[in-house]
Short mmCIF file of C-alpha atoms in Angstrom, two decimals:
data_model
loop_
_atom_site.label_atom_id
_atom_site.label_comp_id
_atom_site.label_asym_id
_atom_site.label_seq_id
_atom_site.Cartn_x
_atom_site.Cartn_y
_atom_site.Cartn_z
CA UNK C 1 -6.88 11.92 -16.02
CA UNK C 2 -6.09 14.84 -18.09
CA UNK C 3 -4.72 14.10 -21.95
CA UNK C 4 -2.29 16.35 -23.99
CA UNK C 5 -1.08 16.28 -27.36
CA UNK C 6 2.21 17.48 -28.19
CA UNK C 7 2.23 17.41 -31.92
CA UNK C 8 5.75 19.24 -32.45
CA UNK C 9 7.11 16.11 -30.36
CA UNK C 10 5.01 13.61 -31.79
CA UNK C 11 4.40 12.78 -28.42
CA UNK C 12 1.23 12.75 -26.33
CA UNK C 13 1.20 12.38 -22.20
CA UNK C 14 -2.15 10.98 -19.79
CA UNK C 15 -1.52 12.70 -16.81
CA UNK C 16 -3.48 10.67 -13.46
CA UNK C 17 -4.70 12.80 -10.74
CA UNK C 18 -2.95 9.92 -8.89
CA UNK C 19 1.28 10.59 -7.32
CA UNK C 20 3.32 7.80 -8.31
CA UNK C 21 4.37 7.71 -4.71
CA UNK C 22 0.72 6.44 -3.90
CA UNK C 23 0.90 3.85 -6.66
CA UNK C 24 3.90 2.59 -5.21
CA UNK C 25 2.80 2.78 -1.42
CA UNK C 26 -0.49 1.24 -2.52
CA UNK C 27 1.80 -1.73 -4.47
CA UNK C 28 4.11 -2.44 -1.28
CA UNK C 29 0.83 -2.52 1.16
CA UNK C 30 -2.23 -3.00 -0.31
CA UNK C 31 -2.22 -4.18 -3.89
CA UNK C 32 -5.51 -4.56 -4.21
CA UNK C 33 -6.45 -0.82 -4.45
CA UNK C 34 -4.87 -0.92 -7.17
CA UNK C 35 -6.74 -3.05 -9.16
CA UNK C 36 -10.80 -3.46 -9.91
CA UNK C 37 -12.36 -6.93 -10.02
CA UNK C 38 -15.10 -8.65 -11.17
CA UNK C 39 -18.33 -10.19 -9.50
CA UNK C 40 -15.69 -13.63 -8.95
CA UNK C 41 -12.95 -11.68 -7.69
CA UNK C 42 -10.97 -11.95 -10.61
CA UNK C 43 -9.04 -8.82 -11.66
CA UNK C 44 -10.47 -7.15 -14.89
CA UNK C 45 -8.53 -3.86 -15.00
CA UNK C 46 -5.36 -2.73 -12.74
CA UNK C 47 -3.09 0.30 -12.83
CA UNK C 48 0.65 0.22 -11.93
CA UNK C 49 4.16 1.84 -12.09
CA UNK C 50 6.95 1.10 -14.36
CA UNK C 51 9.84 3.54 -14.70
CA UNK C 52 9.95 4.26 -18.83
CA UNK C 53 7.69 1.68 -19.39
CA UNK C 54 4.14 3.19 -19.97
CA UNK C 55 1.28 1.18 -22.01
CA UNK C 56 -2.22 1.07 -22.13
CA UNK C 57 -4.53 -1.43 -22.17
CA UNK C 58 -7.93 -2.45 -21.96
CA UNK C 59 -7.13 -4.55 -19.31
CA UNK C 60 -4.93 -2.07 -17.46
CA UNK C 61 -2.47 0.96 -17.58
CA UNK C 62 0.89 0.99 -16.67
CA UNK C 63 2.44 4.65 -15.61
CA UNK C 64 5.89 5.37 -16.48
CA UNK C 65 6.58 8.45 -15.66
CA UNK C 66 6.29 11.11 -13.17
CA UNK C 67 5.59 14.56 -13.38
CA UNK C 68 8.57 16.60 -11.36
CA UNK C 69 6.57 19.33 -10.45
CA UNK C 70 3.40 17.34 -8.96
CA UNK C 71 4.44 14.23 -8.45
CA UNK C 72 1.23 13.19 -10.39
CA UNK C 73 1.49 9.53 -12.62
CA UNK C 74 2.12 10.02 -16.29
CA UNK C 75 1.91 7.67 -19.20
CA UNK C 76 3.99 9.26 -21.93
CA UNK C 77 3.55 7.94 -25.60
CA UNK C 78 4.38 8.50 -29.19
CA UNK C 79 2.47 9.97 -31.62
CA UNK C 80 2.08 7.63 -35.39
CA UNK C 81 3.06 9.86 -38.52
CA UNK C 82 -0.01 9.48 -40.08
CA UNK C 83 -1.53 11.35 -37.21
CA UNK C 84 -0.58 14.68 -39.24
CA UNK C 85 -3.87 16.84 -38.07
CA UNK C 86 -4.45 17.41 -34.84
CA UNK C 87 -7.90 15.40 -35.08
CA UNK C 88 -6.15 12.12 -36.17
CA UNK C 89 -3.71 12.77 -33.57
CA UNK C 90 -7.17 13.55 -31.10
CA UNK C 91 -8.50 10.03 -32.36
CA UNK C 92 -5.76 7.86 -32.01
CA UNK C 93 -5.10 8.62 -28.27
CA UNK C 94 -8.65 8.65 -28.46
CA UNK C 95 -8.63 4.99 -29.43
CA UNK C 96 -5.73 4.15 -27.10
CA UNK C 97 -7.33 5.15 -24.19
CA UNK C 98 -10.66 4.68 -24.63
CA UNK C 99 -11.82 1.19 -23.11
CA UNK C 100 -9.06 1.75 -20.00
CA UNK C 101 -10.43 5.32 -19.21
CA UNK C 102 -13.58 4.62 -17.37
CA UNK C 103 -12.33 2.26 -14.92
CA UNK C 104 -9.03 4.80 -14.59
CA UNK C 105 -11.11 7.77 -13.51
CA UNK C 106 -12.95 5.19 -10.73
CA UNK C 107 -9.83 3.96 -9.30
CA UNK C 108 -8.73 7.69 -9.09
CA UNK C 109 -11.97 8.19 -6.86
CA UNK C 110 -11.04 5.38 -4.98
CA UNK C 111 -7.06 5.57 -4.44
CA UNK C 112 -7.00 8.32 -2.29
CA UNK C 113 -8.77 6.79 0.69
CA UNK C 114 -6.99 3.37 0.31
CA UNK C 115 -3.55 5.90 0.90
CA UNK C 116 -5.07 7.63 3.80
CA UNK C 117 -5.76 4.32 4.96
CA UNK C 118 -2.21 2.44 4.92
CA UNK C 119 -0.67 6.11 5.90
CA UNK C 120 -2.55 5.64 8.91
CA UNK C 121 -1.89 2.14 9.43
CA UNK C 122 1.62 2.86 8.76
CA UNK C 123 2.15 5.64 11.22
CA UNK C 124 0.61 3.62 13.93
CA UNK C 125 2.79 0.72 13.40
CA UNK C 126 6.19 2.80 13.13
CA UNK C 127 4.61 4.67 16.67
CA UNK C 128 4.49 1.32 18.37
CA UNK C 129 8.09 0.25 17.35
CA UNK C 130 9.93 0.74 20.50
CA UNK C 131 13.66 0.59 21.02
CA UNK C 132 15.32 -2.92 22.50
CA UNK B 1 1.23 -4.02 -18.43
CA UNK B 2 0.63 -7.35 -20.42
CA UNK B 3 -2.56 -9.99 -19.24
CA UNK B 4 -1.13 -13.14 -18.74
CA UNK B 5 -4.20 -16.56 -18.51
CA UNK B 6 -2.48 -19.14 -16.83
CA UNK B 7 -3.48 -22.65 -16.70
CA UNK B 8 -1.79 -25.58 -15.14
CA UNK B 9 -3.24 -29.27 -14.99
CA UNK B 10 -5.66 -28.12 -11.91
CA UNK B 11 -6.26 -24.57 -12.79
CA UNK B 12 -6.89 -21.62 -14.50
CA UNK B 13 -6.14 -17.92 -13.59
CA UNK B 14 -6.15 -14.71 -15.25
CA UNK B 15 -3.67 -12.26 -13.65
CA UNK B 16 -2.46 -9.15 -14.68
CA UNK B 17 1.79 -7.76 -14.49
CA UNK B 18 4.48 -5.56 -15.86
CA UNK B 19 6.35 -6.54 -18.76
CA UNK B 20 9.66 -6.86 -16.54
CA UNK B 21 8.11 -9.31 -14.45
CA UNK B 22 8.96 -13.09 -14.90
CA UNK B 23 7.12 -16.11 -15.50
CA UNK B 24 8.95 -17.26 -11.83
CA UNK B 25 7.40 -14.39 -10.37
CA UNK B 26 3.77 -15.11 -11.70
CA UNK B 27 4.35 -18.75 -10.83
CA UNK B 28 5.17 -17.83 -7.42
CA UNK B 29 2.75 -14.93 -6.03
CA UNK B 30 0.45 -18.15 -7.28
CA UNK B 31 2.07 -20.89 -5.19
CA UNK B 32 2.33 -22.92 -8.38
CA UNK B 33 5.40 -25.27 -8.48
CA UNK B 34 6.23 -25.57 -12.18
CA UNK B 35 9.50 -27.73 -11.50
CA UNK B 36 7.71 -31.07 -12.89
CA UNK B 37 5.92 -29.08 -15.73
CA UNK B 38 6.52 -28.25 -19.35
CA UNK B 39 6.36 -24.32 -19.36
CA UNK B 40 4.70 -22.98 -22.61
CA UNK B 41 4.44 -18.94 -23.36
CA UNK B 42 1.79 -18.30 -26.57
CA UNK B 43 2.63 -21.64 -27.35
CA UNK B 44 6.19 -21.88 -27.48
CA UNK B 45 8.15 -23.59 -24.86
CA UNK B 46 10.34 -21.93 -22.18
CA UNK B 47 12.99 -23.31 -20.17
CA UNK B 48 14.14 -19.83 -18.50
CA UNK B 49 11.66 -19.28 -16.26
CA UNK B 50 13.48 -16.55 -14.56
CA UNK B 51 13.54 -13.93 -17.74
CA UNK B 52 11.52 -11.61 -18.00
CA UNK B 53 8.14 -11.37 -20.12
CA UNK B 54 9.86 -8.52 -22.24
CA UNK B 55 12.63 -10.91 -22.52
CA UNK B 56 11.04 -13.69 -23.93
CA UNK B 57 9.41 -11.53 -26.42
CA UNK B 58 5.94 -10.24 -25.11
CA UNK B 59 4.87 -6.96 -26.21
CA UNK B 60 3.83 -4.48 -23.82
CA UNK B 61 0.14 -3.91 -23.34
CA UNK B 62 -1.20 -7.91 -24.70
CA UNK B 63 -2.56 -10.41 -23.32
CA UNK B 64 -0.66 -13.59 -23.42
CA UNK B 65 -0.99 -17.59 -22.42
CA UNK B 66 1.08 -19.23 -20.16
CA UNK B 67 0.81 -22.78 -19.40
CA UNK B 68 2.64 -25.42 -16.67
CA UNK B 69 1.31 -28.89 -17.48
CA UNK B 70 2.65 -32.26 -16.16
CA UNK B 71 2.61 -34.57 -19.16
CA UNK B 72 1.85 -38.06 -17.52
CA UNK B 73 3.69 -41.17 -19.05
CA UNK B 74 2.36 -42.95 -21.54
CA UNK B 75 1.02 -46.26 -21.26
CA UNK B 76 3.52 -48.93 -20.27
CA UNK B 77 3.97 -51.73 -22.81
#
């Protein structure tokens, strides 16, 4: 996930190496790729899509945004005013994002075959649909 | 994304969903039937089950409490 500040917009952006499109196929078809779980099978982190509703959490992250040009998940926040130096503004995304980070970059290793997976799956099934 | 621990008189379940998702929603990926139950949300009681978490006044990104628990009578006199 690549970070960026954008101090003259107060704004900063977490850009996934994950497409929206792949969030929302993975949703739809196999939720569970979408998520990380403990030893019980209880969920302890999940990622998701919300149009204009990003957040993070240390219990998950919502994307809500897209990037136009890649197609690539974004979670676009503001920036406090007290983060007037460009280290404060470095240590409170810092602080945001922390805890959620680690388990974002493994379901980023992970998401990609779970797609190639239901593509698959998905093309088979709409090959076998025949006409009545 | 808000955390939401659910417990109802036989259960307990911590599940994670968006902020516009509803309590109805939760109750019903779960196959919990919350008809005969007194529906609290960080301890206040709901009766619209069917608005959404931002609705009823969760914040984005918390983790929040909601309980469905059949009060039995009391004792007859």
């Amino acid at each position: 996930m690549k970070i960026k500040l954008y101090r003259n917009l107060a704004q900063y952006t977490l850009t996934s190496s994950v497409k929206t499109a792949d969030i929302n196929l993975l949703k739809k078809y196999n939720p569970d790729a979408l998520t990380i779980k403990d030893a019980e099978g209880n969920v302890k982190f999940a990622i998701g899509y919300n149009e204009g509703k990003s957040s993070v959490a240390p219990f998950g992250v919502t994307f809500g945004a897209t990037d136009v040009t890649t197609g690539a998940a974004m979670v676009k926040g503001e920036l406090p005013a007290s983060a007037d130096t460009a280290e404060k503004c470095g240590e409170y995304v810092a602080d945001i994002v922390g805890k959620a980070l680690a388990y974002v970059n493994i379901l980023e290793e992970t998401i990609p075959a779970a797609v190639a997976d239901v593509t698959t799956a998905r093309s088979a099934l709409i090959g076998s649909i025949t006409e009545g | 994304m808000i955390q939401i621990k659910i417990r109802t008189n036989t259960a307990k379940e911590i599940v994670n969903a968006e902020i516009t998702a509803s309590p109805n929603a939760i109750f019903g990926d779960l196959s919990i039937d919350p008809s005969q139950s007194r529906v609290t949300l960080n301890g206040d009681v709901i009766t619209n089950l069917n608005k959404t978490f931002e609705e009823l006044g969760v914040t984005d990104g918390t983790s929040n409490t909601l309980n469905a628990i059949v009060k039995a009578d009391g004792a007859a006199e």
